[in-house]
XYZ file of C-alpha atoms in Angstrom:
513
model
C -4.301 -20.719 23.998
C -7.343 -22.914 23.502
C -7.352 -26.169 25.413
C -7.355 -29.512 23.669
C -6.506 -28.089 20.244
C -5.153 -30.546 17.744
C -2.072 -28.979 16.222
C 0.955 -29.905 14.210
C 4.403 -28.366 14.079
C 4.984 -26.136 11.071
C 8.498 -24.964 10.406
C 8.843 -21.445 9.048
C 10.284 -21.778 5.544
C 13.649 -20.253 4.721
C 13.760 -16.911 2.926
C 13.654 -17.458 -0.817
C 15.846 -14.802 -2.336
C 17.589 -13.281 0.666
C 21.276 -13.693 1.139
C 22.269 -15.590 4.254
C 21.880 -13.306 7.253
C 20.242 -10.510 5.254
C 17.569 -8.553 7.155
C 15.609 -8.122 3.913
C 13.685 -10.586 1.797
C 13.629 -9.763 -1.932
C 12.124 -10.977 -5.189
C 13.310 -10.476 -8.744
C 10.938 -8.323 -10.842
C 8.327 -10.222 -12.860
C 5.440 -9.564 -15.250
C 1.988 -10.076 -13.842
C -1.582 -9.520 -15.166
C -3.868 -7.739 -12.743
C -7.594 -8.206 -13.386
C -10.422 -6.254 -11.772
C -13.983 -5.107 -12.370
C -14.618 -1.373 -12.810
C -15.094 0.387 -9.485
C -17.867 2.924 -9.015
C -15.427 5.825 -8.634
C -13.938 4.988 -12.078
C -17.158 5.126 -14.062
C -17.294 7.727 -16.829
C -13.582 8.568 -16.525
C -10.780 8.018 -19.033
C -8.404 5.163 -18.221
C -5.269 7.397 -18.202
C -6.851 9.673 -15.618
C -7.808 6.643 -13.518
C -4.412 4.946 -13.462
C -2.540 8.210 -12.897
C -4.682 9.118 -9.881
C -4.991 5.621 -8.388
C -1.267 4.855 -8.658
C 1.782 7.043 -8.140
C 4.693 4.635 -8.559
C 5.422 5.737 -12.127
C 5.409 8.979 -14.060
C 2.507 10.293 -16.105
C 4.554 9.751 -19.257
C 5.082 6.080 -18.366
C 1.361 5.439 -17.853
C 0.554 6.935 -21.247
C 3.369 4.904 -22.844
C 2.116 1.692 -21.207
C -1.431 2.302 -22.449
C -0.152 3.084 -25.943
C 1.746 -0.234 -25.793
C -1.542 -2.133 -25.428
C -0.813 -3.809 -22.073
C -4.233 -2.779 -20.728
C -7.449 -4.322 -22.034
C -11.088 -3.606 -21.239
C -13.426 -6.524 -21.915
C -10.658 -8.126 -23.963
C -10.093 -5.095 -26.220
C -6.950 -2.984 -26.067
C -7.589 0.241 -24.143
C -6.123 3.547 -25.227
C -5.391 6.508 -22.930
C -8.745 8.163 -23.731
C -10.879 4.997 -23.374
C -13.775 5.678 -20.986
C -14.553 3.081 -18.304
C -18.189 1.950 -18.066
C -20.183 0.012 -15.506
C -19.552 -3.734 -15.761
C -16.191 -3.364 -17.540
C -13.525 -5.954 -16.801
C -10.054 -4.428 -16.857
C -6.836 -6.390 -17.224
C -3.507 -4.622 -16.867
C -0.103 -6.266 -17.282
C 2.550 -4.791 -14.996
C 6.230 -5.441 -14.445
C 6.043 -5.824 -10.702
C 8.983 -4.657 -8.607
C 7.947 -5.793 -5.143
C 9.503 -3.794 -2.291
C 11.676 -5.821 0.078
C 10.117 -7.001 3.324
C 11.664 -8.218 6.541
C 13.375 -11.591 6.475
C 11.800 -12.378 9.862
C 9.427 -15.256 9.079
C 5.688 -15.507 9.580
C 5.177 -17.750 12.625
C 2.348 -20.251 12.902
C 1.419 -20.121 16.597
C -1.323 -22.733 16.238
C -2.829 -24.885 13.514
C -6.071 -26.238 14.942
C -6.879 -29.026 12.495
C -10.010 -30.091 14.353
C -11.698 -26.693 14.216
C -9.898 -25.684 11.027
C -8.171 -22.379 11.760
C -4.714 -20.845 12.125
C -3.250 -18.453 14.649
C -0.221 -16.665 13.233
C 2.241 -13.999 14.333
C 2.830 -11.568 11.457
C 6.041 -9.545 11.339
C 5.882 -5.881 10.482
C 6.411 -4.836 6.817
C 4.192 -7.593 5.332
C 0.736 -6.531 4.092
C -2.123 -8.954 4.682
C -3.502 -8.759 1.128
C -1.907 -8.107 -2.240
C -2.134 -4.386 -2.924
C -0.130 -1.746 -4.737
C 3.323 -3.152 -5.458
C 2.900 -6.119 -3.098
C 1.751 -9.556 -4.227
C 4.050 -12.482 -3.382
C 5.214 -10.597 -0.296
C 1.665 -10.447 1.101
C 0.591 -12.662 3.995
C -2.087 -14.430 1.921
C 0.443 -15.447 -0.740
C 3.099 -16.407 1.810
C 0.671 -18.753 3.566
C -0.404 -20.160 0.206
C 2.955 -20.704 -1.468
C 5.320 -21.171 1.464
C 3.109 -22.943 3.993
C 0.778 -24.796 1.615
C -2.604 -23.398 2.720
C -4.504 -23.052 -0.583
C -7.516 -21.201 0.848
C -7.527 -18.897 3.849
C -10.028 -16.328 5.111
C -8.570 -13.158 6.609
C -11.274 -11.673 8.826
C -9.181 -9.224 10.860
C -6.409 -7.272 9.210
C -3.284 -5.684 10.577
C -1.609 -2.699 8.948
C 1.455 -3.541 6.881
C 3.785 -1.967 9.470
C 2.004 -3.566 12.452
C 3.125 -6.923 13.821
C 1.361 -9.527 15.888
C -1.503 -11.958 16.179
C -4.065 -12.880 13.548
C -6.743 -15.587 13.656
C -7.308 -17.080 10.205
C -10.187 -19.492 9.505
C -9.617 -22.173 6.865
C -13.274 -22.614 5.892
C -16.098 -20.251 4.967
C -18.502 -21.221 7.753
C -16.015 -20.456 10.526
C -14.996 -17.264 8.711
C -18.612 -16.041 8.726
C -19.221 -16.776 12.399
C -15.898 -15.349 13.597
C -16.290 -12.289 11.377
C -19.655 -11.653 13.024
C -17.941 -11.705 16.425
C -15.516 -8.986 15.288
C -18.285 -6.876 13.711
C -20.514 -7.145 16.795
C -17.723 -6.201 19.197
C -17.578 -9.617 20.873
C -13.820 -10.043 20.416
C -11.520 -8.612 23.094
C -8.435 -7.209 21.358
C -5.276 -6.112 23.144
C -2.300 -4.403 21.562
C 0.948 -3.057 22.937
C 2.513 0.167 21.665
C 5.442 2.453 22.422
C 4.524 6.117 22.073
C 6.316 9.436 22.319
C 6.467 11.266 25.615
C 5.271 10.521 29.126
C 1.742 9.176 28.714
C -1.022 9.811 31.234
C -0.837 7.736 34.402
C -4.588 7.196 34.514
C -6.504 5.100 31.987
C -7.513 7.178 28.959
C -10.407 6.548 26.567
C -10.383 8.215 23.135
C -13.652 8.227 21.178
C -12.862 10.545 18.268
C -14.438 9.567 14.904
C -12.026 8.608 12.120
C -12.101 9.231 8.369
C -9.884 8.076 5.475
C -9.104 11.187 3.421
C -6.461 9.920 0.987
C -6.654 6.421 -0.463
C -3.252 6.499 -2.168
C -1.401 7.324 1.034
C -3.830 5.504 3.323
C -4.116 8.646 5.447
C -6.709 8.882 8.211
C -7.652 11.828 10.411
C -10.039 12.676 13.220
C -13.078 14.217 11.554
C -16.632 14.923 12.783
C -18.063 13.099 9.756
C -15.877 10.039 10.321
C -16.882 6.626 11.612
C -17.288 6.061 15.367
C -14.135 4.751 17.045
C -13.142 3.980 20.607
C -9.783 3.001 22.099
C -8.819 2.514 25.767
C -5.173 3.159 26.696
C -3.333 2.077 29.850
C 0.281 3.005 30.561
C 2.526 0.061 31.433
C 5.754 1.978 32.017
C 7.608 5.154 31.054
C 11.239 5.237 29.884
C 12.897 8.621 30.587
C 16.016 7.619 28.631
C 14.077 7.599 25.350
C 11.151 9.760 26.529
C 8.728 7.059 25.430
C 5.913 5.146 27.115
C 4.776 1.570 26.612
C 1.003 1.192 26.571
C -1.674 -1.452 26.537
C -4.237 -0.503 23.866
C -7.755 -1.916 23.703
C -9.543 -0.954 20.460
C -13.282 -1.392 20.951
C -13.911 -0.739 17.255
C -11.871 -1.712 14.192
C -11.185 1.411 12.132
C -8.216 1.795 9.825
C -5.147 3.112 11.708
C -7.366 3.561 14.784
C -4.715 3.200 17.492
C -2.180 5.234 15.519
C -4.515 8.179 14.887
C -6.001 8.205 18.398
C -2.542 8.294 19.941
C -1.550 11.111 17.584
C -4.695 13.049 18.544
C -3.790 12.663 22.237
C -0.346 14.112 21.575
C 1.523 10.804 21.988
C 1.971 9.247 18.523
C 3.706 5.896 18.146
C 7.365 6.748 18.550
C 8.624 5.434 15.199
C 5.476 5.894 13.111
C 6.687 7.172 9.700
C 3.329 8.855 8.995
C 1.613 10.015 12.182
C 4.771 10.865 14.123
C 6.650 12.747 11.407
C 7.301 16.459 11.943
C 8.008 16.999 8.238
C 4.364 16.091 7.558
C 2.461 17.499 10.528
C 4.733 20.225 11.866
C 6.061 20.532 15.429
C 2.629 19.847 16.963
C 2.490 16.414 15.241
C -1.249 16.621 14.700
C -2.159 16.834 18.387
C -5.819 17.735 18.775
C -6.593 17.018 15.117
C -6.507 19.224 12.026
C -8.685 21.967 10.601
C -11.748 20.683 8.725
C -12.949 23.875 6.973
C -13.193 22.960 3.242
C -10.823 24.548 0.740
C -10.772 24.062 -3.050
C -7.315 25.515 -3.702
C -4.681 23.126 -5.049
C -1.080 23.475 -6.190
C 0.564 21.467 -8.956
C 3.146 18.954 -7.672
C 6.754 19.934 -8.172
C 10.069 18.084 -7.860
C 13.128 19.390 -6.023
C 14.950 22.195 -7.884
C 17.648 19.937 -9.315
C 14.991 17.888 -11.169
C 12.924 20.832 -12.418
C 12.586 20.605 -16.191
C 10.307 21.705 -19.020
C 10.437 18.090 -20.212
C 9.414 16.469 -16.948
C 8.039 12.913 -17.302
C 5.490 13.860 -14.637
C 3.767 16.468 -16.821
C 2.058 15.519 -20.067
C 0.478 18.886 -20.886
C 1.675 21.166 -18.092
C 5.090 22.787 -17.777
C 6.495 23.978 -14.437
C 6.052 27.640 -15.401
C 2.364 27.252 -16.328
C -0.378 28.750 -14.195
C -2.225 25.862 -12.558
C -4.916 28.029 -10.969
C -7.117 27.623 -14.044
C -10.290 25.649 -14.714
C -10.075 22.347 -16.535
C -9.725 21.929 -19.452
C -7.254 24.748 -20.060
C -7.351 26.752 -23.286
C -3.868 27.364 -24.596
C -2.989 29.510 -27.613
C -2.316 27.361 -30.657
C -0.582 28.303 -33.872
C -2.095 31.191 -35.793
C -5.428 32.496 -34.571
C -6.790 29.115 -33.529
C -6.904 27.856 -29.985
C -6.221 24.319 -28.919
C -7.824 22.790 -25.849
C -5.466 20.858 -23.626
C -7.009 18.717 -20.937
C -4.880 18.814 -17.820
C -5.215 15.663 -15.751
C -5.955 16.005 -12.012
C -2.511 14.709 -11.055
C -0.834 17.448 -13.106
C -2.644 20.234 -11.251
C -2.833 18.733 -7.748
C -6.598 18.207 -7.993
C -6.134 14.461 -7.470
C -5.719 15.316 -3.781
C -9.134 14.854 -2.258
C -10.658 12.929 -5.177
C -11.050 9.849 -2.985
C -12.128 11.722 0.132
C -15.794 11.413 1.201
C -15.707 15.055 2.412
C -14.116 18.261 1.068
C -10.636 18.754 2.467
C -9.319 21.720 4.393
C -6.208 23.606 3.287
C -4.333 22.070 6.236
C -5.325 18.548 5.200
C -4.266 19.253 1.596
C -0.884 20.517 2.786
C -0.421 17.439 4.986
C -1.188 15.075 2.093
C 1.152 17.033 -0.190
C 4.004 16.843 2.323
C 3.354 13.135 2.887
C 3.518 12.458 -0.862
C 6.685 14.533 -1.212
C 8.328 12.669 1.657
C 7.502 9.335 0.044
C 8.931 10.578 -3.271
C 12.086 11.727 -1.512
C 12.464 8.366 0.251
C 12.313 6.723 -3.194
C 14.887 9.156 -4.599
C 12.246 11.019 -6.645
C 12.032 8.089 -9.067
C 8.790 9.333 -10.664
C 10.525 12.529 -11.651
C 13.591 10.665 -12.907
C 11.614 8.248 -15.096
C 13.609 7.254 -18.174
C 10.723 5.862 -20.212
C 11.974 8.070 -23.053
C 14.759 5.485 -23.464
C 12.167 2.995 -24.728
C 12.822 1.906 -28.316
C 9.581 -0.022 -28.742
C 6.391 -1.019 -26.977
C 6.375 -2.810 -23.631
C 6.669 -6.545 -24.289
C 5.522 -8.651 -21.319
C 6.734 -12.227 -21.215
C 6.313 -15.359 -19.089
C 3.045 -14.026 -17.690
C 1.265 -16.213 -15.116
C -2.400 -16.212 -16.129
C -4.560 -15.986 -13.042
C -8.195 -17.134 -13.286
C -10.651 -14.317 -13.886
C -12.633 -13.074 -10.880
C -16.289 -14.054 -10.621
C -18.504 -11.709 -12.599
C -21.510 -12.166 -10.279
C -23.759 -13.051 -13.227
C -22.916 -9.830 -15.036
C -23.617 -9.862 -18.748
C -21.008 -7.239 -19.542
C -17.323 -8.016 -20.015
C -16.129 -10.114 -22.916
C -13.716 -13.030 -22.972
C -10.118 -12.492 -21.980
C -7.985 -12.039 -25.069
C -4.253 -12.611 -25.557
C -2.027 -9.676 -24.863
C -0.478 -7.514 -27.566
C 1.881 -9.769 -29.557
C 5.610 -9.069 -29.303
C 7.379 -7.159 -32.023
C 8.185 -9.138 -35.162
C 11.892 -9.157 -34.495
C 11.400 -10.583 -31.002
C 11.626 -14.371 -30.572
C 8.441 -16.039 -29.389
C 8.507 -17.036 -25.718
C 6.443 -20.013 -24.522
C 3.617 -18.993 -22.211
C 3.953 -20.351 -18.686
C 1.072 -21.401 -16.510
C 0.570 -19.466 -13.284
C 1.925 -22.356 -11.223
C 5.039 -22.677 -13.394
C 5.769 -18.969 -13.374
C 5.263 -18.528 -9.636
C 7.422 -21.566 -8.920
C 10.247 -19.995 -10.911
C 10.195 -16.706 -9.017
C 12.353 -17.945 -6.176
C 15.081 -19.011 -8.620
C 14.947 -15.852 -10.750
C 17.718 -13.310 -10.656
C 17.034 -9.661 -11.325
C 18.502 -8.566 -14.679
C 21.441 -6.177 -14.407
C 20.218 -2.578 -14.429
C 20.751 -0.233 -17.345
C 22.126 3.267 -16.870
C 21.031 6.532 -18.418
C 24.302 8.018 -19.735
C 23.055 11.591 -19.334
C 22.134 11.395 -15.641
C 23.678 8.164 -14.347
C 20.208 6.933 -13.319
C 20.028 3.154 -12.950
C 16.815 1.702 -14.340
C 15.081 -1.576 -15.157
C 15.827 -2.578 -18.777
C 12.357 -4.133 -19.182
C 10.030 -1.404 -17.869
C 12.395 1.591 -17.480
C 11.652 2.005 -13.785
C 14.334 4.114 -12.028
C 15.772 1.990 -9.246
C 16.007 3.368 -5.728
C 17.798 2.163 -2.583
C 16.408 -0.597 -0.384
C 14.605 0.570 2.760
C 16.425 0.376 6.058
C 15.234 -2.643 8.088
C 14.309 -0.461 11.061
C 11.884 1.451 8.822
C 9.858 -1.683 8.046
C 7.824 -1.823 11.253
C 6.316 0.388 13.940
C 6.026 -0.030 17.688
C 2.531 -1.510 17.501
C 1.876 -5.202 18.122
C -1.352 -7.238 18.301
C -0.730 -9.105 21.538
C -3.901 -10.979 22.506
C -7.350 -11.903 21.129
C -10.148 -13.459 23.148
C -12.875 -15.054 21.015
C -15.389 -17.898 21.213
C -12.565 -20.138 19.988
C -10.439 -19.283 23.024
C -7.798 -16.820 24.135
C -4.706 -16.570 21.940
C -1.535 -14.664 22.676
C 1.639 -13.743 20.799
C 5.051 -13.148 22.321
C 5.689 -9.684 23.709
C 7.961 -7.770 21.305
C 11.447 -6.919 22.488
C 10.896 -3.167 22.147
C 8.135 -3.315 24.817
C 10.477 -4.468 27.597
C 11.548 -2.155 30.405
C 15.112 -0.973 29.916
C 15.039 -1.694 26.161
C 17.759 0.259 24.353
C 16.549 2.180 21.299
C 19.300 2.945 18.811
C 17.897 5.941 16.939
C 21.070 6.552 14.936
């Protein structure tokens, strides 16, 4: 802890929508407009292909229905499924956000140095640092903004969503730049603690295998010769024969995504409760020890649901039926009526060719199989909700309401991108709802109750009556974190330390039931 720091006591706020004593913190679903500039990998592609490959929370049929409803605009004009994205386009998409529950354990402010204008916080596992995917209000940035009252923070070092521990957060741009330079130049000493599988080496071990992100959707990283340089030093603290696990001190000398997790997996000692890198259903009995094959392979297989959800009317297939041959070039020529042929364009997600689209290198057959199994496991954990989508129950277009209008992002002096236009008006028989400001809408979230779910009479599927999302069970609290904790940072500002997690103690009892 830095000496002479001016600090004040900040009480962690109570959970907003959790029941008393609940291990989970929840929010009612809400409509939200997401605005972004076109990314380079989107240019020249149709918007339906983009959203269906970038996001996997909903079925293909839902994404087409949402686009047909007019909830997506490009430069203020309603986008249709076949609208092509161009350089400089500003895209606004209105979503009915169902944020996943996070732990009810609060974010702890270890230090608020008002003189030097920075925070030191202890982040619990399950909370992402930035809004991404389905997370917004349950991100660290928004929690510090809305629950602690810090309107502007600068996150210069990020922890994985499942990782807990220390973060140093500047409150002004100048400090953010200087401290960020310390991280980039390797001047910050970082120490983590982890609990891994098996009896780890007694001697200190250094792993310097390069790392590469090969699937953006799943956030999957592997050891690959064309990856970025990475170095981690591991020291065993103690071994527990009762659980056949070892507690380690980990010193990452670089800052790659999932660095400690992938290096430990490569060494044959993955983090004991890691749902990705320590899962036999994904990697097989070897658990990825020694890395995976890197010989490129172009073969792909169309995704398929479990047998009980197999159907010729699957919401996951717009043009492809389960019996169709997917080993064909795109687009696929199918026989039409009479002597004419009709050309049906199969989207990458329908054929499995979305796997590897975001990878900087061609993928091997082993890597493709690993990504496929990882996606299937995630679908299974969410009760195959994409395949059970009941968007066919919709009786009209999506009608967002009470949308908080966030300010548009800076356009960096771009000339392209028109003014933001109002969203598609509600149907004539729908009463007009007053538009809320962003502040008003966000303030109401903590008091909102989720509407009672509807039920599909044919299958018994419970779904959201506003966006037709099939509802799936809450995650188990013990699945919301991994045995990886940022323990200590030493910077020019001083040395800062978080509490040692309970699972790192000798004699700790691990209930794996």
